[in-house]
Amino acid sequence: MAPVDMIAGLAGIIFATKMLKKLNIELPGKLTLAIVPDEETGGEYGVPWL
C-alpha cells in the first residue's frame, strides 16, 4: 500500500479541535490532540515516545 498524504486529514482534525474549543462545547472528559511523526516507519519519536 502506498503512503497517503495526510495534510487535508490533519487540517480537518485541527480545525475540528479548534472549533470545539471556540464554541465551548463540553465533552465528557479531556480532549488531547497529539500529532506525531514517524507513524509509517515505526520510529521512536512518534506514538511510542508519548
XYZ file of C-alpha atoms in Angstrom:
50
model
C 0.000 0.000 0.000
C 1.369 3.408 -0.967
C 1.805 6.127 1.681
C -1.073 8.595 1.840
C -0.667 12.335 2.217
C -2.471 13.324 5.412
C -2.304 17.114 5.032
C -6.048 17.527 4.414
C -6.987 14.996 7.094
C -4.709 16.665 9.621
C -6.095 20.097 8.750
C -9.622 18.793 9.344
C -8.690 17.322 12.729
C -7.011 20.567 13.824
C -9.995 22.608 12.606
C -12.492 20.407 14.443
C -10.450 20.589 17.663
C -10.204 24.382 17.476
C -13.946 24.694 16.811
C -14.783 22.562 19.850
C -12.757 24.966 21.977
C -14.042 28.131 20.270
C -17.680 27.083 20.684
C -17.092 25.971 24.305
C -18.524 22.536 23.598
C -18.495 20.422 26.747
C -17.029 16.934 26.424
C -17.294 14.086 28.938
C -13.568 14.093 29.662
C -10.393 15.770 28.469
C -9.500 16.037 24.780
C -5.813 15.993 23.909
C -4.713 16.361 20.302
C -1.432 14.545 19.723
C 0.069 14.938 16.262
C 3.031 12.600 15.980
C 5.636 11.849 13.289
C 7.114 8.526 12.210
C 3.872 6.555 12.014
C 4.879 4.949 8.713
C 8.387 3.985 9.784
C 7.678 2.835 13.321
C 10.150 5.422 14.568
C 10.751 6.004 18.236
C 9.741 9.681 18.136
C 6.042 9.188 17.414
C 3.421 7.398 19.489
C 5.975 5.273 21.407
C 7.591 8.479 22.699
C 4.262 9.682 24.088
